Structure formats: structure tokens, C-alpha cells
Coordinates of C-alpha atoms in Angstrom, one line a residue:
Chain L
X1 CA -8.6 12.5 -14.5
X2 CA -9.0 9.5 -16.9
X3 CA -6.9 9.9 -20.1
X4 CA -7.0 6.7 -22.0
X5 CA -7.8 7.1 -25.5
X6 CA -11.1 7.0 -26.9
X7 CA -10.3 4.7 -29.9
X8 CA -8.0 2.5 -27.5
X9 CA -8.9 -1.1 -26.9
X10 CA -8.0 -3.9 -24.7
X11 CA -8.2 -7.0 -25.9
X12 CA -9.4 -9.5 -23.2
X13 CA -6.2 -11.8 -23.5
X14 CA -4.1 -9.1 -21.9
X15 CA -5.6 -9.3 -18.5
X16 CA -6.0 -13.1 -19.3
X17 CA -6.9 -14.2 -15.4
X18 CA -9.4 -11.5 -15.4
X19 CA -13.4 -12.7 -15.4
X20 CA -15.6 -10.8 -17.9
X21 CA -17.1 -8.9 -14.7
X22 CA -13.4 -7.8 -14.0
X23 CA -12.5 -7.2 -16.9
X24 CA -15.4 -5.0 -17.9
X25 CA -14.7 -3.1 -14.6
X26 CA -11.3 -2.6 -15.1
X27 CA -11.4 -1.2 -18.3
X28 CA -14.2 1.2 -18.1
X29 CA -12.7 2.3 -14.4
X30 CA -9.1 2.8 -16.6
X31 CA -11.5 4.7 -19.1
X32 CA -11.4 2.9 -22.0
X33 CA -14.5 2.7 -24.5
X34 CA -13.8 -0.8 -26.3
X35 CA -13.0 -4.3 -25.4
X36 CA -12.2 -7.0 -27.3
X37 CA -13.2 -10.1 -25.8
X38 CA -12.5 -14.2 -26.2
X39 CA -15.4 -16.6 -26.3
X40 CA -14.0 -18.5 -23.1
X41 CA -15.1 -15.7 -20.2
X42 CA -18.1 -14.8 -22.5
X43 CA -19.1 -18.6 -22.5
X44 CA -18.6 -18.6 -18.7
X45 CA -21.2 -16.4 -18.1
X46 CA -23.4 -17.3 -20.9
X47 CA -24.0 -15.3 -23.8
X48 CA -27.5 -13.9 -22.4
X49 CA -25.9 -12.4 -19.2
X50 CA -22.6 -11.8 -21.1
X51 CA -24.7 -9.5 -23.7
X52 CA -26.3 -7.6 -20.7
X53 CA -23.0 -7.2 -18.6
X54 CA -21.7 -5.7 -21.8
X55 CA -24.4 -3.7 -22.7
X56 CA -24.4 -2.1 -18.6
X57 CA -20.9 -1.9 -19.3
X58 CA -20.8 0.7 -21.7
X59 CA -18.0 -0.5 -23.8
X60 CA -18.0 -1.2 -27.6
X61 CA -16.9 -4.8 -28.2
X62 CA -14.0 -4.1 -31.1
X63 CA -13.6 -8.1 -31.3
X64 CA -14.5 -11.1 -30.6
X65 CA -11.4 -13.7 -30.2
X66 CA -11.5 -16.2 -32.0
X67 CA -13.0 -18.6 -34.8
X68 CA -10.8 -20.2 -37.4
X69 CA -9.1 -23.6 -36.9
X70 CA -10.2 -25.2 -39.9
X71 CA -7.1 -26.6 -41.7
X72 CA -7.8 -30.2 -41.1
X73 CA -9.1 -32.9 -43.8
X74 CA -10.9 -35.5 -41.6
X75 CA -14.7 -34.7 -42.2
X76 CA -16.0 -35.0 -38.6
X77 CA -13.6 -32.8 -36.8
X78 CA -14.2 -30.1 -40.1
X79 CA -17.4 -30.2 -39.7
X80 CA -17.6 -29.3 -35.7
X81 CA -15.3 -26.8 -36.6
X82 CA -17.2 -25.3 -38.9
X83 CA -20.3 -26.0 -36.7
X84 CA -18.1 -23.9 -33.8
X85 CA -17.1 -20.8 -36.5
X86 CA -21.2 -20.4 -37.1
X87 CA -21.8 -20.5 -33.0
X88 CA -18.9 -17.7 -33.0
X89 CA -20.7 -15.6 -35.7
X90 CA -23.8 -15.4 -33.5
X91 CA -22.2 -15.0 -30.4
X92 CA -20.1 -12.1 -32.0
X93 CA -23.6 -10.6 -33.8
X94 CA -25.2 -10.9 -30.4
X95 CA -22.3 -8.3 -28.4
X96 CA -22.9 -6.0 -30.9
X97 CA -19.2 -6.4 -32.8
X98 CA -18.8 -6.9 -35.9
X99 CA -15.0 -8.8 -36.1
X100 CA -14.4 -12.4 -35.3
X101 CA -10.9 -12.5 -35.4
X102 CA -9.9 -15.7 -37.3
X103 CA -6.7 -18.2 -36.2
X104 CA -6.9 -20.2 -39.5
X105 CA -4.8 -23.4 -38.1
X106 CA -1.8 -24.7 -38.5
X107 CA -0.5 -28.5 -40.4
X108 CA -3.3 -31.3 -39.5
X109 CA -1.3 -33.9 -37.2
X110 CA 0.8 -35.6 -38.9
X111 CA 0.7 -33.5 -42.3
X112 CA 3.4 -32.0 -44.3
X113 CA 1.1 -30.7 -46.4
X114 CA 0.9 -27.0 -46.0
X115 CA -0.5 -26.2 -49.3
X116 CA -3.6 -28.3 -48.8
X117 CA -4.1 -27.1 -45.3
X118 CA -4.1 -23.4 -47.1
X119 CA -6.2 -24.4 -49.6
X120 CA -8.8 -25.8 -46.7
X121 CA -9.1 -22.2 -45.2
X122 CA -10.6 -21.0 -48.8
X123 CA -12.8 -23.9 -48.4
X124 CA -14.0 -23.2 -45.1
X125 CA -14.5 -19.6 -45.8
X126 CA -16.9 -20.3 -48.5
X127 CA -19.2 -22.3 -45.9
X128 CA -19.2 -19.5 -43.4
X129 CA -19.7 -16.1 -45.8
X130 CA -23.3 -16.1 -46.1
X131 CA -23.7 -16.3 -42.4
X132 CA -21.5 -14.1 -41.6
X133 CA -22.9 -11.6 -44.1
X134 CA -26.3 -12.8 -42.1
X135 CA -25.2 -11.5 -39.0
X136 CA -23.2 -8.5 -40.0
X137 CA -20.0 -10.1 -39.1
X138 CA -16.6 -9.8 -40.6
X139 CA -13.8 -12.9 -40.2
X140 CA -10.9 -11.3 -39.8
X141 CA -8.4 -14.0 -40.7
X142 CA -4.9 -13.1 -38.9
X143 CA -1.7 -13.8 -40.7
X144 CA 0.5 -15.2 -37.4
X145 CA 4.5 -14.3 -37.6
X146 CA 5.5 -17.3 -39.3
X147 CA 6.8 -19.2 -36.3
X148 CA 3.4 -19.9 -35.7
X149 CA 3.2 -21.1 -39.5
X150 CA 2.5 -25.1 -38.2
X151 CA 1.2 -25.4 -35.3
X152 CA -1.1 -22.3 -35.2
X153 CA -1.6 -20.4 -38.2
X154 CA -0.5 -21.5 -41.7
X155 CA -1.2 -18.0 -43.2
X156 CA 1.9 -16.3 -42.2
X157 CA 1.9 -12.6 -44.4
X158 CA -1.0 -10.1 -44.7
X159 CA -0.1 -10.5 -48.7
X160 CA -1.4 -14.1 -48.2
X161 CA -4.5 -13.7 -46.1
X162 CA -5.7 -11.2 -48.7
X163 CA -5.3 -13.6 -52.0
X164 CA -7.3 -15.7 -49.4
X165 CA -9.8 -13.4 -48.4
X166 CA -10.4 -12.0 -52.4
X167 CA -12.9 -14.4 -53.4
X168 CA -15.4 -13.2 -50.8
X169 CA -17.3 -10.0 -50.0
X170 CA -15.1 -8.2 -47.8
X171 CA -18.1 -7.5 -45.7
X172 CA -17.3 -11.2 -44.5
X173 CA -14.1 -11.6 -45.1
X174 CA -11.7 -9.5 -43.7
X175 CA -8.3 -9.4 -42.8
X176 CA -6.3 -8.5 -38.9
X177 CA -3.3 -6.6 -39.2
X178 CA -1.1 -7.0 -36.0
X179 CA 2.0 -5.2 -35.8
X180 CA 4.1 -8.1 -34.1
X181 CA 2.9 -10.5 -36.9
X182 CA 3.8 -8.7 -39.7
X183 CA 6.4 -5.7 -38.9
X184 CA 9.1 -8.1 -40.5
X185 CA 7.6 -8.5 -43.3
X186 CA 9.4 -6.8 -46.8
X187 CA 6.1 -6.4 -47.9
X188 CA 4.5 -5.1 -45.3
X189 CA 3.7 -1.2 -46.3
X190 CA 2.2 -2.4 -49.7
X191 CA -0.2 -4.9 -48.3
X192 CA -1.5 -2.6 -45.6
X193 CA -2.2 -0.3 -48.7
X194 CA -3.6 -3.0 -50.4
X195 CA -5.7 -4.2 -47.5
X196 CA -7.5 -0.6 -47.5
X197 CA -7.8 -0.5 -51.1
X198 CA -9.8 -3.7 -50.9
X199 CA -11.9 -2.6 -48.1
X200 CA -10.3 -5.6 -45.7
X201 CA -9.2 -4.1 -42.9
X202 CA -11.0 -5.1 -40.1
X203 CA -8.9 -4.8 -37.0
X204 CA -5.7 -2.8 -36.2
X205 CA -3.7 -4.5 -33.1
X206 CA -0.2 -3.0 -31.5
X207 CA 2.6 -5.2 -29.7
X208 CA 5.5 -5.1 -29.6
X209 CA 8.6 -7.7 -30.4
X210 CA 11.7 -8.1 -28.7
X211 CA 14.7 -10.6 -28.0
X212 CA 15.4 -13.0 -27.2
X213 CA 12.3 -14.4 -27.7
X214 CA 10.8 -16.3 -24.2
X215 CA 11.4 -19.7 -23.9
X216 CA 7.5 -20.3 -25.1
X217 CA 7.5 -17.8 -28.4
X218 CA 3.5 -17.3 -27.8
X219 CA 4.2 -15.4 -24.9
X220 CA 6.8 -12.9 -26.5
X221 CA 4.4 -10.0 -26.8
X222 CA 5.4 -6.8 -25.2
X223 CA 3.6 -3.5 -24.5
X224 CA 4.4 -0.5 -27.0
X225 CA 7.7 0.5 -26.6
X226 CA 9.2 -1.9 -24.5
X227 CA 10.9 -3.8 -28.2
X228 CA 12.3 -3.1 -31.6
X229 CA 9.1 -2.3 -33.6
X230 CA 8.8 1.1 -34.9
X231 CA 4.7 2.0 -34.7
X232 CA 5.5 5.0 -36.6
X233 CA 5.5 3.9 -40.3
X234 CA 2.9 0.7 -39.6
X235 CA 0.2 3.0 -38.1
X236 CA 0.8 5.7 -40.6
X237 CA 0.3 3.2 -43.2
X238 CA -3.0 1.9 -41.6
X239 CA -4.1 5.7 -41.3
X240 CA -3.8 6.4 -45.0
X241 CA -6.0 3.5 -46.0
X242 CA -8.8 5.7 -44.5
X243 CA -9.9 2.9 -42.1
X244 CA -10.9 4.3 -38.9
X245 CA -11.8 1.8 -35.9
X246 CA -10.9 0.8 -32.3
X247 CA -7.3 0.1 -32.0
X248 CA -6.8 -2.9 -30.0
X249 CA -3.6 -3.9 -27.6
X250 CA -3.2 -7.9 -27.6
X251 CA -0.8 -9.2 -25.0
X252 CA 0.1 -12.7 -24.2
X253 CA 3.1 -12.3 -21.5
X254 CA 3.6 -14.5 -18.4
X255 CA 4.8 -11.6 -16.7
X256 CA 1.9 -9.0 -17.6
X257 CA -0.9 -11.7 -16.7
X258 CA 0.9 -11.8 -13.3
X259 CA 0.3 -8.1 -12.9
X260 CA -2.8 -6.4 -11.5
X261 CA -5.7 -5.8 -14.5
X262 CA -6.0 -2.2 -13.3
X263 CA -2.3 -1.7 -13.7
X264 CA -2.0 -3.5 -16.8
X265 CA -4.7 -1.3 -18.3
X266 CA -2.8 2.3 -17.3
X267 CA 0.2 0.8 -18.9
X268 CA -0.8 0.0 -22.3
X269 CA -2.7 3.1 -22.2
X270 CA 0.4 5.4 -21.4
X271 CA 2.4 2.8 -24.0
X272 CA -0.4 3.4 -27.1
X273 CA 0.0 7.4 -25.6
X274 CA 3.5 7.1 -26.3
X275 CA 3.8 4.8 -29.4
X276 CA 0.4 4.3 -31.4
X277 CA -1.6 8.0 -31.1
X278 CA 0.6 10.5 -32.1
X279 CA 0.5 8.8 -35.6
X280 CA -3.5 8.7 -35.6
X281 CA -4.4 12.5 -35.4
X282 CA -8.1 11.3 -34.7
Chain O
X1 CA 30.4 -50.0 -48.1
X2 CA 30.2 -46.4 -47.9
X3 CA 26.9 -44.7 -49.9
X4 CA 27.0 -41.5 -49.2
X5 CA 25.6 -39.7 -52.0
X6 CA 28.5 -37.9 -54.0
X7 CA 26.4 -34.7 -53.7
X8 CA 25.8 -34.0 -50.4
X9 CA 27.9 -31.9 -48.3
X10 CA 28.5 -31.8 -44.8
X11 CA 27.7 -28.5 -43.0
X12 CA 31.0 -28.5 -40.3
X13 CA 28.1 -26.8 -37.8
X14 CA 26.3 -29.6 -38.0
X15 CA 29.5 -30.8 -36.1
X16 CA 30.2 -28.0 -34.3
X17 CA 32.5 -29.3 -31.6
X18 CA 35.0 -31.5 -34.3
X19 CA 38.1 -29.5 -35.4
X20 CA 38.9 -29.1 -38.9
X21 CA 41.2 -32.0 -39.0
X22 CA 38.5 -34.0 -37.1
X23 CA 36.1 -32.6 -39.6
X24 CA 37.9 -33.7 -42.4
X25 CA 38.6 -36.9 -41.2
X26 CA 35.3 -37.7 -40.3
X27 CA 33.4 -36.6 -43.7
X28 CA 35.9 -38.3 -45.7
X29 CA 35.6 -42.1 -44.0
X30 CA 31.6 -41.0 -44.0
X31 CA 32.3 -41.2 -47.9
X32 CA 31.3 -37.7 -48.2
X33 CA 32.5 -35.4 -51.1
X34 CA 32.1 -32.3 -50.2
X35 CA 32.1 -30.1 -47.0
X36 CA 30.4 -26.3 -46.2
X37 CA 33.6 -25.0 -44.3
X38 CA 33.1 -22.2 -41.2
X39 CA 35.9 -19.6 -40.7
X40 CA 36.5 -20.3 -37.0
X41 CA 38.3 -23.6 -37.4
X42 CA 39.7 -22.7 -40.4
X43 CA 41.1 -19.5 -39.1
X44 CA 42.2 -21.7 -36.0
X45 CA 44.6 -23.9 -37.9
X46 CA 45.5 -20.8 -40.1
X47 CA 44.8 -20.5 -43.5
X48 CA 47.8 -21.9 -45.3
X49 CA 47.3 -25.1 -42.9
X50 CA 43.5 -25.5 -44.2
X51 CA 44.1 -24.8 -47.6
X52 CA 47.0 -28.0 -47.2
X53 CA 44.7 -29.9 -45.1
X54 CA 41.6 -29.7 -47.8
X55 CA 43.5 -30.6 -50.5
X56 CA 44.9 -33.8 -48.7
X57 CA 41.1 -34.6 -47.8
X58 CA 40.4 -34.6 -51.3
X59 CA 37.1 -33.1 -50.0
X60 CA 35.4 -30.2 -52.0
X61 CA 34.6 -27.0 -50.2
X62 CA 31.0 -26.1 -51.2
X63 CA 30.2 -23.2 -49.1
X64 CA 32.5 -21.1 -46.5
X65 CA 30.3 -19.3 -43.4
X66 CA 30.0 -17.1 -43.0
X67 CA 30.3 -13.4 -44.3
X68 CA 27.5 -10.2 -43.7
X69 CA 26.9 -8.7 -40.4
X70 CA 27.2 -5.1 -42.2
X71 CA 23.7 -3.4 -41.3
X72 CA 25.2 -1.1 -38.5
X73 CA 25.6 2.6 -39.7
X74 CA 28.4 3.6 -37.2
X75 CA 31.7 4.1 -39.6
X76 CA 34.3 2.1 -37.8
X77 CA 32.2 -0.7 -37.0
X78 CA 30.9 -1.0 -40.4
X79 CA 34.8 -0.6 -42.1
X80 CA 35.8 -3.4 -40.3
X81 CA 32.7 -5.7 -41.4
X82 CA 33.5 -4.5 -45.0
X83 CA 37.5 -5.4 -44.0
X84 CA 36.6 -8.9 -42.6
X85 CA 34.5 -9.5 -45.5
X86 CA 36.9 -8.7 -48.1
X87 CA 39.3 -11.1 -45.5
X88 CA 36.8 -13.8 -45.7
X89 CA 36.2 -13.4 -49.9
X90 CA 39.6 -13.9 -50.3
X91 CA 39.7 -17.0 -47.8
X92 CA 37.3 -18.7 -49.3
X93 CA 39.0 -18.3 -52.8
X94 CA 42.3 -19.4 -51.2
X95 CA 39.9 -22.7 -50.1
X96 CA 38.5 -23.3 -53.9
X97 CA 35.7 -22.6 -52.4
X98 CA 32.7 -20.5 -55.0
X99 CA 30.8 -19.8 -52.4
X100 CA 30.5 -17.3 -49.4
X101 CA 27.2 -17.2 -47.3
X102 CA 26.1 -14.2 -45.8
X103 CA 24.1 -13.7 -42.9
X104 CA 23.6 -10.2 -43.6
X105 CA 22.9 -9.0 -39.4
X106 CA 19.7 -7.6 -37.9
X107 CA 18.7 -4.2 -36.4
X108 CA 21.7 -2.1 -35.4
X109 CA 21.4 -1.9 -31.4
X110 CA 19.5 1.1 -30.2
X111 CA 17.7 0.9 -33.8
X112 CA 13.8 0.2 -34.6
X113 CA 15.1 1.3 -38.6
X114 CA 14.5 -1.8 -40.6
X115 CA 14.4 -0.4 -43.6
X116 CA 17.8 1.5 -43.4
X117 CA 19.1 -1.5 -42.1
X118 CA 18.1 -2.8 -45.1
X119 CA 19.3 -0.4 -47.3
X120 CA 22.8 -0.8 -46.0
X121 CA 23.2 -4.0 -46.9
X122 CA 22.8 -3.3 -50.7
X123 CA 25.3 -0.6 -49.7
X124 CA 28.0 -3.0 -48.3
X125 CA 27.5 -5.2 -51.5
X126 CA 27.9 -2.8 -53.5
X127 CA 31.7 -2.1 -51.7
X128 CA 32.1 -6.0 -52.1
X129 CA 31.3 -6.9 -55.3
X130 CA 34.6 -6.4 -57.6
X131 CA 36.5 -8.6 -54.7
X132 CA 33.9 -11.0 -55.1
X133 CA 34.3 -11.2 -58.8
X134 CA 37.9 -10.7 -58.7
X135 CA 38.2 -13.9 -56.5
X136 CA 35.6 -16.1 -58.5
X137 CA 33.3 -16.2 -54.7
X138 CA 29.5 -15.5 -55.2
X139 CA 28.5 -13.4 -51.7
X140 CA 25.5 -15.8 -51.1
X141 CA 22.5 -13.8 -49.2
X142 CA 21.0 -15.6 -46.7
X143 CA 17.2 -14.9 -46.1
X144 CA 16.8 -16.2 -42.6
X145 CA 13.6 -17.2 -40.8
X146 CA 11.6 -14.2 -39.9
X147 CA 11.9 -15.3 -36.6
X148 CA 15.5 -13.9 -36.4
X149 CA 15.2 -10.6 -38.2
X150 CA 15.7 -8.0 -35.7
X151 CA 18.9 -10.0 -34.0
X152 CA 20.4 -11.9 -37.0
X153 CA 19.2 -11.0 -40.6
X154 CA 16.7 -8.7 -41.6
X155 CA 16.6 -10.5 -44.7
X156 CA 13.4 -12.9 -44.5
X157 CA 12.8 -13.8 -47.7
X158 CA 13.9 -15.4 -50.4
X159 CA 11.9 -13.0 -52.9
X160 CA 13.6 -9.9 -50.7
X161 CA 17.5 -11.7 -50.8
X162 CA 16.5 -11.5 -54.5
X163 CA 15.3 -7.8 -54.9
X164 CA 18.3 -7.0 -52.9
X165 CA 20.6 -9.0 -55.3
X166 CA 18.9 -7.5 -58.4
X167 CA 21.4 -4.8 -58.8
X168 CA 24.6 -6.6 -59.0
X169 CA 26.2 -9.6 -61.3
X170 CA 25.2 -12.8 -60.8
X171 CA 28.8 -14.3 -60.2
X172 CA 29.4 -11.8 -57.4
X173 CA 26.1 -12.1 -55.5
X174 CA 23.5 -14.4 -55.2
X175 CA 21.3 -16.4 -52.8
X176 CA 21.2 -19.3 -50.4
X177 CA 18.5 -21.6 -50.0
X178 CA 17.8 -23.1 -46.8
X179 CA 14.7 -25.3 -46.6
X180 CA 14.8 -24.4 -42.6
X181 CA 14.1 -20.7 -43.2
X182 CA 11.9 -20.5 -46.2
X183 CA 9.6 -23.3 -46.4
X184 CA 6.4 -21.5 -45.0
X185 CA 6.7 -18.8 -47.5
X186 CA 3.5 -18.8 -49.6
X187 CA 5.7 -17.3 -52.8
X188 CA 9.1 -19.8 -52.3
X189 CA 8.0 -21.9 -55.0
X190 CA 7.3 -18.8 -57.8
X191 CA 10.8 -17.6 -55.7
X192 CA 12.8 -20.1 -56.2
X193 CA 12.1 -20.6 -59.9
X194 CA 12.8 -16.7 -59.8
X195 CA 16.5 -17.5 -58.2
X196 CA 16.8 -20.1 -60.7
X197 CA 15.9 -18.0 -63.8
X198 CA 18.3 -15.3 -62.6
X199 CA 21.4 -17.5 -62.0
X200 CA 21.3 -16.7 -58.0
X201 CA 21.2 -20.0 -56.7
X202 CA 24.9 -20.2 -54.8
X203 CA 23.6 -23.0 -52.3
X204 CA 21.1 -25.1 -51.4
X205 CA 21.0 -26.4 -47.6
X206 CA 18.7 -28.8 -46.2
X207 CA 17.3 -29.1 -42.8
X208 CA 13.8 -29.7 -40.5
X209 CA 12.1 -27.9 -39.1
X210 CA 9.7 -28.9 -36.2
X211 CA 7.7 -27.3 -33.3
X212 CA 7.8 -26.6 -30.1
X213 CA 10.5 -24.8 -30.4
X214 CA 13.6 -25.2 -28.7
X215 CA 13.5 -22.9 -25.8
X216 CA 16.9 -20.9 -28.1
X217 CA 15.3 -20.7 -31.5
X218 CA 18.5 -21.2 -32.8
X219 CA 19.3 -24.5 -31.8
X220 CA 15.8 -25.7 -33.2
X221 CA 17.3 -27.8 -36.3
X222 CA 16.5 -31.0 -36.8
X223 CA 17.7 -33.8 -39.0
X224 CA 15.6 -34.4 -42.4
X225 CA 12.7 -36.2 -41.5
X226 CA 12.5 -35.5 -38.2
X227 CA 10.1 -32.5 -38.5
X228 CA 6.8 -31.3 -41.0
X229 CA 8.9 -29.8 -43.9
X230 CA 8.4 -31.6 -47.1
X231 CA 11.0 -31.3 -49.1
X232 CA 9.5 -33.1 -52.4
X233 CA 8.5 -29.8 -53.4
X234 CA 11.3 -27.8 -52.3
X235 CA 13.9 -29.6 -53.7
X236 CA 12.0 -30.0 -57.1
X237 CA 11.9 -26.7 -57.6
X238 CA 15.5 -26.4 -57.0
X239 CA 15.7 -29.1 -59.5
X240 CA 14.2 -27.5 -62.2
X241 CA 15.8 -24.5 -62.0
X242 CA 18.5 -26.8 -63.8
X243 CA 21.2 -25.8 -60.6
X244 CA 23.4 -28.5 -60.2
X245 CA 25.6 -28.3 -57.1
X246 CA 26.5 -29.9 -53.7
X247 CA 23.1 -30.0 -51.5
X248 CA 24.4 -29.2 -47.9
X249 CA 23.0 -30.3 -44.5
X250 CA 23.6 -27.5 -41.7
X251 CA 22.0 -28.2 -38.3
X252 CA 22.2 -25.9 -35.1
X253 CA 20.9 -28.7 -32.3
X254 CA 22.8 -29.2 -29.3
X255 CA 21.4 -33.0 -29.0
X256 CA 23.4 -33.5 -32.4
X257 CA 26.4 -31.4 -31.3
X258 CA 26.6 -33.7 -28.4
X259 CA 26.7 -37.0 -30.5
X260 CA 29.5 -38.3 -31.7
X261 CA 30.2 -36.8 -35.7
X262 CA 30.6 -39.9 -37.3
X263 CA 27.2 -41.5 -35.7
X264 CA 25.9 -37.5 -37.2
X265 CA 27.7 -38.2 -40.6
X266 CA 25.5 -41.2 -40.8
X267 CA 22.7 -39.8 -39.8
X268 CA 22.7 -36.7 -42.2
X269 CA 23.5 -39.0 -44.9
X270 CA 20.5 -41.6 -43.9
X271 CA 18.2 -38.8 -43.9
X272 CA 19.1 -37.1 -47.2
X273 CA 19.1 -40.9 -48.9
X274 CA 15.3 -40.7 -47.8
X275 CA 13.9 -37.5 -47.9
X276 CA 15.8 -35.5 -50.8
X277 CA 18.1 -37.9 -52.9
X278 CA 14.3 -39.3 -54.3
X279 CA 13.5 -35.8 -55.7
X280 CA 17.4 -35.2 -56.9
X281 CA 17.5 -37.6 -60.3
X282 CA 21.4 -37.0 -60.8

């Protein structure tokens, strides 16, 4: 008898070796409901059959992984950037989601300049909100723990993606809240309020964080559980705002990608059993 | 002829594997002024023997490492950090040394409770603050990089060392500020001018930081220069703040432990004369 969750969703990266075919299978045969998927094994296939396999599927699409990357000055490179973030929007309109999941980018090569690069994200945003208010799409720019803060992602604190996300309509703009970017931060429990009360919440993802770290820090994500992060007060938090959507598990781990998908999928499941849903009486 | 600017202070774990005599020895024919002391070697020698052996150096003592590791809640434990900090309050006095830094400790083990951890540090300040005065020593929190917060110091912040400083006098407790661990905080410039106007700047520390990341994030410190941080802005702000101390350098890398510390004395001093004596108009 197939337990997982209804509101439980596995994002694509977690059973990384997995095709979109496999993937789909796995998680519908594991009894999940929602996926979130990355462009790379959607582009394989092609969008047209990637829509259809989706669609036979059954499964929501809670994301689409990833658009951002927009930091640098140079105009050529911005511009296929921004070119790229408009292919996402459609591509993410045409699964039926409605949250591309933004990795804003971390210093140009050879910058020090981290307040420009910040200031390019605003920029960028601009460029992108009518189209994604077009297709019904909300960028869900990801604050990234700030180890990540300058070669990856220079926003680094939900409190910051949201002063970046206020100019627009937070039907584009939106913000991701993942528990093993942010659980550190002081702040943390006032901007999840304040991400509700200005309607940005657009995805809710749960890993955990242990040490050491592994020797590549992007590959230091661990099922529920399995670290130091208590789910308890974070999901609570997300809960009160009122937002209710798929809750999606994001791995990156050496060690999970080497393990069967179909195992994979019964262990975050028991771990989001264990850790996420007692604190979302859906 | 020797050019080392009269401000800067040599970090002895920037020369981790030179005894205090060697230490001494070293800084002073570097032409340095000033040295950030750690307890090990001093406690090595004895203290009466390092007070003697400072004094000959003619070397000033700008900082003494390091205090804190009082987050646990278990009673004996936490007596004897209280104990070795009151030991270490009155060893830095017995140095002429103002200044204690505190690396304040992470999760207790077994514990996902960041928030009580946090709590008992205010707690253990609170115990520590009339030896602190009595002795003349300003207990000077350390926020560290958020990467370390569950294992080291689950103070990430500069804005947080503040908050958690607010309660106490300003000559007992204050803050240290370490380029390394707060540079990709969106608020350090509003925070630092904060520290500033409050009179809790105890130390200023200078250091690189660049990425990948050493496979231990702890050894991932890197001469000035050698990384993306810009310190124009960084050490402006320190500037106007009006503080006016002994800048010091403080690298964990085991390349430069392995290089001979008067090549490293060089070095340090090369890369402050380029990257943050130009923003320091003494």
C-alpha cells in the first residue's frame, strides 16, 4: 500500500542519473503526485514529448529547475541569458507549473563587485516580469547558503531576495525558501512571515545540513533527519503564512545519486513522514 | 628597510606552527608592532614567561584567542567554559592585551536547538561581564561564516553578534570584524556603521576569501588579494566609524602554515600595503 504524501514532491535532481521516462516512473510507482523537474532531461526529450510524458504521467510539475544566472555585465553573454530565462518561462508554462526556480549567479569572472552583480539581478528581473506574468509563471529567486555567495548565488538570505523581488508583482516574482539555505539564518522566522505577507512564497524545499561538510559543499545535502536542522519551527513558520503547495525534497549527494531511484524515492518519503508532515496538518 | 605598517598586527595562527618565542622574534624583525596572541603557546611557556617575553618584544598584544565555546546546556561542561573564560579574561589582562575574541560554539551535540543555543550565550555573557570590566578586556563576539554555525558559532552575523551584545556595556562586550566571515552579508555595511555607532568594534581582522573551497572549510583563508573580497568598502566603513586600532591578519591555510613565517610575515604585510593600507589614511 503506497503511502507517500500527497503534497510530497521530488525534485528531479535527487535521482540525478535518472531519465525523465524513469523518473516519471519511479515517482508515480513510489506514489507521489508532483515532480519537480530541471530543463536538462526535459530538453532531452524535447519539450513536445516531455509535455505528453508528463501529462500520461499524471504528476503535477511543482517546478521547473532552473533560470537565473544573470549577474554578469558583458552585454552579449546578458543578453543570451536573458534570451535563455524567456525559453525557461515557456518551457515551464508549457508543463503546466507555474515556478521557475531562479539561481541568480554568483561574482562575474574576475569581479569583486558583489553589489553591482546584486544590482544586475533587479535589472534582469525587470526584463523578464511581463513575460512571465504572460505565461503565468512565477521566478522563484533562491537565496543559496552563503557559501555559494560567489560562485553560484550572490543573494544569500530570504530577507535579501525579498527587497529584490518587491519592485515586481509577486505574481512574477517570487521567492524559494529551502530549509538548508536558510535554517542559519538569525532572521529566518521573520522573513518566512514576511515572505507570506507579501504573497512570495512560491516553493517550500526540505534538506537537511550536516558536518563536516563533503569535500565538494554542493553535495552536502542530506535527507530529512539524517543532520542538525530542526523542520519543526521552519515548516510551522511556512504553514502560518497560509501558503499551501507541493513540498519539494532537493538532494544533491554523491552517495544518494549512487542509489537506486525507486529506493531513493521511499526514503525521502519515509524522511518528509518523519520530519516535514507532522507540522503540515493538511 | 623594514615597512611594515605600524598598524597591522600579526595573527600568531597565521603562523601556526612558530612558538611564541619564534613568533615574537619573527614579527618583531618583520617590523611588525603588534601581535593577536592565541592561548596555546602562551599557556605553553606559562603565563608569567609570556607576559616577560612580550614585554621584551616590545610588541603590542592586540587581540588574545580565543574565549566562548559556552552554548552547551549540560552544567558541568558549561561551569568549566565559564571557569576557562574567566581564566582566559584574566590572561589576557595579565598580557596588556584589551581584547578577547570569542568564538561563541555551535549546536550542542545531540541538539537541532539553535535558538537555545543562542540564548545561552547571552547567558554566559551575562556571568562574564563584571570580570571583563574588572580586567579592562572587551569579550569580542565573533560572528562566523554561516558556513560554520552548527559546529563552531552559531553566531553568523555581524547584525546578530550585535543584538546579542545590546544588553551589556560596551567595555565588557563587543564585536569582531573579520572580512573572511561577513563580507557577503547584504546588511554589513548598515552593520558595521551600527558596531561603530555603539562603540562595539574590539577588532578588525582581515583576510580572503576565495572559492573552491578547500576540501576543510576551515583551512580556506587566503592571503589579501588572493581571493574576490574587496576590501575598499569594508575597511571604509570601519574607517568611518572613527575606530582606530591594530588591523590584524589571521589565516587558517595549511599552504601558509607550511611556509616559512618570516617569508608569511612578508607576505601578510605586502598584501595589507596593497589591499587595505590605501583605504586606512592614518
Amino acid at each position: 500500500m503506497i503511502m507517500t504524501n500527497p503534497i510530497l514532491s521530488m525534485n528531479q535532481a535527487t535521482i540525478k542519473y535518472a531519465d525523465l521516462a524513469t523518473a516519471l516512473r519511479v515517482c508515480s510507482e513510489a506514489g507521489y503526485r508532483s515532480i519537480g523537474l530541471w530543463r536538462e532531461p526535459v530538453e532531452e526529450v524535447g519539450l513536445d514529448t516531455a509535455v505528453k510524458m508528463v501529462k500520461d504521467s499524471g504528476l503535477r510539475v511543482s517546478t521547473m529547475c532552473r533560470g537565473g544566472f544573470f549577474t554578469m555585465e558583458e552585454e552579449p553573454a546578458r543578453r543570451a541569458s536573458i534570451d535563455d530565462n524567456r525559453k525557461l518561462i515557456e518551457e515551464t508554462a508549457a508543463l503546466d507549473c507555474h515556478v521557475l526556480v531562479l539561481v541568480v549567479g554568483g561574482l562575474p569572472e574576475g569581479s569583486k563587485d558583489l553589489t553591482g552583480a546584486r544590482l544586475r539581478i533587479g535589472e534582469a528581473l525587470a526584463e523578464l516580469e511581463k513575460d512571465a506574468l504572460d505565461a503565468g509563471v512565477t521566478l522563484a529567486i533562491e537565496p543559496l547558503h552563503p557559501m555559494y555567495c560567489t560562485d553560484r548565488a550572490c543573494v544569500s538570505t530570504l530577507g535579501q531576495a525579498l527587497d529584490i523581488a518587491a519592485p515586481f508583482n509577486p505574481k512574477a516574482v517570487g521567492v524559494t525558501v529551502d530549509t538548508f539555505h536558510i535554517f542559519w539564518d538569525p532572521q529566518v522566522q521573520e522573513s518566512i512571515a514576511r515572505a507570506g505577507r507579501e504573497g512570495r512564497i512560491a516553493t517550500y524545499q526540505v534538506c537537511d545540513w550536516k558536518t563536516p561538510l563533503e569535500a565538494d559543499p554542493l553535495l552536502s545535502r542530506h535527507y530529512m533527519g539524517e543532520g542538525v536542522i530542526d523542520f519543526r519551527p521552519l515548516t510551522e513558520a511556512v504553514w502560518n503564512t497560509g501558503w499551501r503547495g507541493d513540498i519539494e525534497c532537493e538532494l544533491f549527494n554523491q552517495k544518494i545519486w549512487d542509489t537506486d531511484p525507486a529506493v531513493v524515492a521511499k526514503k525521502v518519503s519515509d524522511a518528509f513522514d518523519k520530519e516535514v508532515a507532522p507540522y503540515w496538518p493538511l
